Short mmCIF file of C-alpha atoms in Angstrom, two decimals:
data_model
loop_
_atom_site.label_atom_id
_atom_site.label_comp_id
_atom_site.label_asym_id
_atom_site.label_seq_id
_atom_site.Cartn_x
_atom_site.Cartn_y
_atom_site.Cartn_z
CA MET A 1401 -6.73 20.33 2.01
CA ILE A 1402 -5.88 19.34 -1.53
CA ALA A 1403 -5.83 15.70 -2.69
CA ILE A 1404 -3.44 14.99 -5.57
CA ALA A 1405 -2.15 12.04 -7.58
CA ASP A 1406 0.58 12.00 -10.19
CA PHE A 1407 -0.33 10.86 -13.71
CA HIS A 1408 1.88 13.27 -15.67
CA ALA A 1409 4.00 10.48 -17.18
CA PRO A 1410 3.87 6.68 -17.50
CA ALA A 1411 4.65 5.05 -14.13
CA SER A 1412 5.32 8.48 -12.61
CA MET A 1413 3.85 7.39 -9.26
CA ILE A 1414 6.83 5.07 -8.86
CA TRP A 1415 9.28 7.93 -8.36
CA SER A 1416 7.43 11.23 -7.77
CA ARG A 1417 6.70 10.77 -4.05
CA GLU A 1418 10.20 11.87 -2.99
CA GLY A 1419 9.88 14.97 -5.16
CA LEU A 1420 6.65 15.91 -3.39
CA ILE A 1421 8.30 15.66 0.04
CA GLY A 1422 11.17 17.83 -1.18
CA TYR A 1423 8.79 20.39 -2.66
CA LEU A 1424 6.65 20.71 0.47
CA TYR A 1425 9.33 20.64 3.18
CA GLY A 1426 12.52 21.62 1.35
CA LEU A 1427 14.20 18.36 2.37
CA SER A 1428 16.17 15.70 0.58
CA ALA A 1429 18.22 12.72 1.70
CA GLU A 1430 21.92 12.33 1.09
CA LYS A 1431 24.35 9.53 1.83
CA ALA A 1432 26.79 10.32 4.64
CA GLN A 1433 29.07 8.51 7.08
CA VAL A 1434 27.54 8.40 10.56
CA ASP A 1435 29.39 6.59 13.33
CA GLY A 1436 31.51 4.84 10.73
CA ARG A 1437 28.72 3.54 8.51
CA PRO A 1438 26.80 4.97 5.54
CA GLN A 1439 23.34 6.32 6.35
CA ALA A 1440 20.71 8.54 4.78
CA VAL A 1441 20.86 12.04 6.27
CA ALA A 1442 18.26 14.77 5.75
CA ARG A 1443 19.48 17.94 4.01
CA SER A 1444 17.59 21.18 3.55
CA SER A 1445 17.34 22.71 0.09
CA GLN A 1446 15.70 25.77 -1.37
CA ARG A 1447 15.26 24.22 -4.81
CA LEU A 1448 14.40 20.83 -6.25
CA ARG A 1449 17.08 18.80 -7.92
CA GLY A 1450 17.09 18.64 -11.69
CA PRO A 1451 17.30 21.15 -14.54
CA SER A 1452 14.15 23.06 -13.53
CA ALA A 1453 15.61 24.04 -10.11
CA PHE A 1454 12.01 24.67 -9.01
CA PRO A 1455 11.69 26.46 -5.65
CA ALA A 1456 11.14 24.06 -2.74
CA GLY A 1457 9.75 24.49 0.76
CA LEU A 1458 6.06 25.32 0.32
CA PHE A 1459 5.45 24.36 3.97
CA THR A 1460 8.53 26.06 5.45
CA ASP A 1461 6.83 29.38 6.26
CA ASP A 1462 3.37 30.90 6.62
CA ARG A 1463 2.88 32.08 3.02
CA CYS A 1464 0.42 29.20 2.41
CA SER A 1465 -1.20 29.10 5.84
CA GLU A 1466 -4.66 28.62 4.29
CA LEU A 1467 -3.50 25.27 2.87
CA SER A 1468 -3.70 22.90 5.82
CA ALA A 1469 -2.42 19.70 4.19
CA ILE A 1470 -1.78 17.76 1.00
CA ILE A 1471 -3.31 14.28 0.63
CA PHE A 1472 -1.35 11.98 -1.67
CA SER A 1473 -1.26 8.34 -2.74
CA ASN A 1474 1.28 6.55 -4.92
CA ALA A 1475 -1.28 3.80 -5.56
CA CYS A 1476 -4.22 5.77 -6.94
CA SER A 1477 -4.81 3.57 -9.97
CA ILE A 1478 -6.85 0.78 -11.52
CA ALA A 1479 -4.32 -1.66 -10.05
CA LYS A 1480 -5.37 -0.56 -6.56
CA LEU A 1481 -9.04 -1.19 -7.35
CA ASN A 1482 -8.11 -4.69 -8.52
CA ARG A 1483 -5.87 -5.58 -5.59
CA VAL A 1484 -8.32 -4.63 -2.83
CA ALA A 1485 -10.93 -7.00 -4.25
CA VAL A 1486 -8.53 -9.75 -5.29
CA SER A 1487 -6.67 -9.81 -1.96
CA GLY A 1488 -9.96 -10.11 -0.11
CA LEU A 1489 -11.98 -12.39 -2.37
CA GLY A 1490 -9.46 -14.08 -4.67
CA ALA A 1491 -8.36 -13.72 -8.26
CA PRO A 1492 -10.68 -14.42 -11.21
CA THR A 1493 -10.32 -17.96 -12.54
CA GLY A 1494 -7.21 -18.44 -14.64
CA LEU A 1495 -5.41 -15.25 -13.60
CA ARG A 1496 -2.58 -14.42 -11.20
CA TYR A 1497 -2.04 -10.98 -9.67
CA THR A 1498 1.55 -10.22 -8.62
CA ARG A 1499 2.71 -7.06 -6.87
CA VAL A 1500 6.39 -6.05 -6.91
CA GLY A 1501 7.92 -3.01 -5.28
CA MET A 1502 9.74 -1.63 -2.25
CA PHE A 1503 8.72 -1.67 1.41
CA PHE A 1504 9.71 1.31 3.53
CA ASP A 1505 12.68 0.25 5.69
CA ARG A 1506 12.07 1.62 9.20
CA THR A 1507 15.72 1.14 10.20
CA PRO A 1508 17.05 4.60 11.21
CA GLY A 1509 19.23 5.99 8.43
CA ALA A 1510 18.30 3.25 5.93
CA LEU A 1511 19.58 4.02 2.43
CA ALA A 1512 16.98 2.08 0.44
CA GLY A 1513 13.71 0.24 0.70
CA ILE A 1514 13.21 -3.51 1.01
CA PRO A 1515 12.26 -5.20 -2.27
CA PHE A 1516 9.28 -7.54 -2.36
CA CYS A 1517 7.31 -9.65 -4.80
CA HIS A 1518 4.04 -11.24 -3.65
CA ASP A 1519 1.06 -13.05 -5.08
CA VAL A 1520 -1.81 -10.75 -4.10
CA THR A 1521 -3.94 -13.73 -3.01
CA SER A 1522 -1.23 -15.29 -0.83
CA ALA A 1523 -1.47 -15.51 2.96
CA GLU A 1524 1.87 -13.69 3.16
CA TYR A 1525 0.50 -10.72 1.25
CA ARG A 1526 -2.83 -10.63 3.08
CA GLY A 1527 -0.95 -10.82 6.38
CA LEU A 1528 0.78 -7.50 5.70
CA TRP A 1529 -2.31 -5.73 7.07
CA PRO A 1530 -4.46 -6.42 10.14
CA HIS A 1531 -7.56 -6.42 7.93
CA GLY A 1532 -6.47 -9.71 6.32
CA TYR A 1533 -6.54 -8.04 2.91
CA GLU A 1534 -5.14 -4.87 1.32
CA PRO A 1535 -7.12 -1.90 2.71
CA TRP A 1536 -8.10 1.20 0.76
CA SER A 1537 -6.08 3.30 3.19
CA ALA A 1538 -2.75 1.62 2.39
CA GLU A 1539 -0.38 4.14 0.68
CA LEU A 1540 -2.62 7.09 1.65
CA GLU A 1541 -0.45 9.90 3.07
CA VAL A 1542 -1.31 13.28 4.59
CA PHE A 1543 1.39 15.96 4.55
CA HIS A 1544 0.58 18.55 7.21
CA ASN A 1545 1.50 22.24 6.95
CA PRO A 1546 3.11 23.23 10.28
CA PHE A 1547 2.12 26.85 9.59
CA ALA A 1548 -1.52 26.05 8.79
CA ARG A 1549 -4.11 28.47 10.12
CA HIS A 1550 -6.40 25.48 10.70
CA ARG A 1551 -4.60 22.26 11.66
CA VAL A 1552 -5.97 18.94 10.42
CA PRO A 1553 -6.53 16.44 13.26
CA ILE A 1554 -4.99 13.03 12.60
CA GLU A 1555 -8.25 11.46 13.78
CA LEU A 1556 -9.95 12.83 10.65
CA ILE A 1557 -8.11 10.25 8.49
CA PRO A 1558 -6.91 7.76 11.11
CA GLU A 1559 -5.58 4.99 8.83
CA ALA A 1560 -3.43 7.26 6.65
CA ALA A 1561 0.28 7.90 7.16
CA HIS A 1562 0.72 11.43 8.55
CA TRP A 1563 3.74 13.68 8.04
CA PHE A 1564 4.02 16.54 10.52
CA ASP A 1565 6.46 18.73 12.41
CA GLN A 1566 7.44 17.51 15.87
CA ASP A 1567 9.82 19.74 17.79
CA GLY A 1568 11.42 20.95 14.58
CA ASP A 1569 11.80 17.52 12.96
CA LEU A 1570 9.68 16.05 10.17
CA THR A 1571 7.97 12.97 11.59
CA CYS A 1572 5.92 10.26 9.90
CA SER A 1573 3.29 8.37 11.87
CA SER A 1574 1.34 5.44 10.45
CA VAL A 1575 -1.18 3.01 11.90
CA HIS A 1576 0.03 0.37 9.42
CA GLU A 1577 3.42 -1.26 10.01
CA THR A 1578 3.59 -1.96 6.28
CA SER A 1579 4.38 1.05 4.11
CA ILE A 1580 5.09 0.71 0.39
CA LEU A 1581 7.32 3.27 -1.31
CA TRP A 1582 6.37 2.21 -4.84
CA SER A 1583 4.97 -0.80 -6.62
CA GLN A 1584 3.74 -2.28 -9.87
CA THR A 1585 1.05 -4.92 -10.34
CA MET A 1586 1.19 -7.56 -13.06
CA ILE A 1587 -1.70 -9.73 -14.22
CA THR A 1588 -0.58 -12.99 -15.82
CA GLU A 1589 -2.15 -16.30 -16.73
CA GLU A 1590 -2.27 -18.70 -13.82
CA SER A 1591 -0.76 -21.43 -15.98
CA ALA A 1592 2.35 -19.35 -16.68
CA ARG A 1593 5.41 -19.36 -14.42
CA ALA A 1594 4.87 -17.22 -11.35
CA PRO A 1595 6.98 -14.04 -11.46
CA GLY A 1596 9.71 -13.76 -8.83
CA LEU A 1597 11.73 -10.93 -7.36
CA ALA A 1598 14.76 -11.87 -9.45
CA ASP A 1599 12.73 -11.10 -12.60
CA PHE A 1600 12.55 -7.41 -11.71
CA LEU A 1601 15.78 -6.53 -9.90
CA PRO A 1602 19.42 -6.55 -11.04
CA SER A 1603 21.39 -9.64 -10.10
CA GLY A 1604 22.47 -9.51 -6.47
CA ASP A 1605 19.75 -7.05 -5.41
CA ALA A 1606 16.98 -9.59 -4.85
CA LYS A 1607 17.23 -9.76 -1.09
CA ILE A 1608 14.18 -9.99 1.15
#
């Protein structure tokens, strides 16, 4: 297995996760009409979108069978180290920690995530996980190679989200109901106005 994180550009972890899925499995999502309503539909592709047209589908055949899985996190940062402690023990005196981002929408065919903005010390935020605080395992994902010579048992990393082939379909299984597609964490003075969702999203998009 190889563990990776994306630091190749400022805030790159906000948007690179989808590129990784496309690279490994040769899949992308496109908007299509299904039963009279717009939905996200998986499409296969041999190359990544963009000017590089880089070949996609590392896990679509047995050429990399010695690579069993890729471990990835879109929250491998100093902000994560802060939030785990702050959500469990509380913020340092005089400071407020606010996390804004997108929840994964588990509605079949959903076109976008669900925006959120939470104080990291709030009961609402802590209640997102059964631990009562943000766990280290949140945002940890394991992408399994269906052609691996040696399969990785899910029990090896039980609290991670696992992507694997199930009867020809790419399936994601997670022990946590909460899954965050991307996020940013802001540290502000406690005396200042608390940030809200409307501060970060275009008018009309702040729905949660």
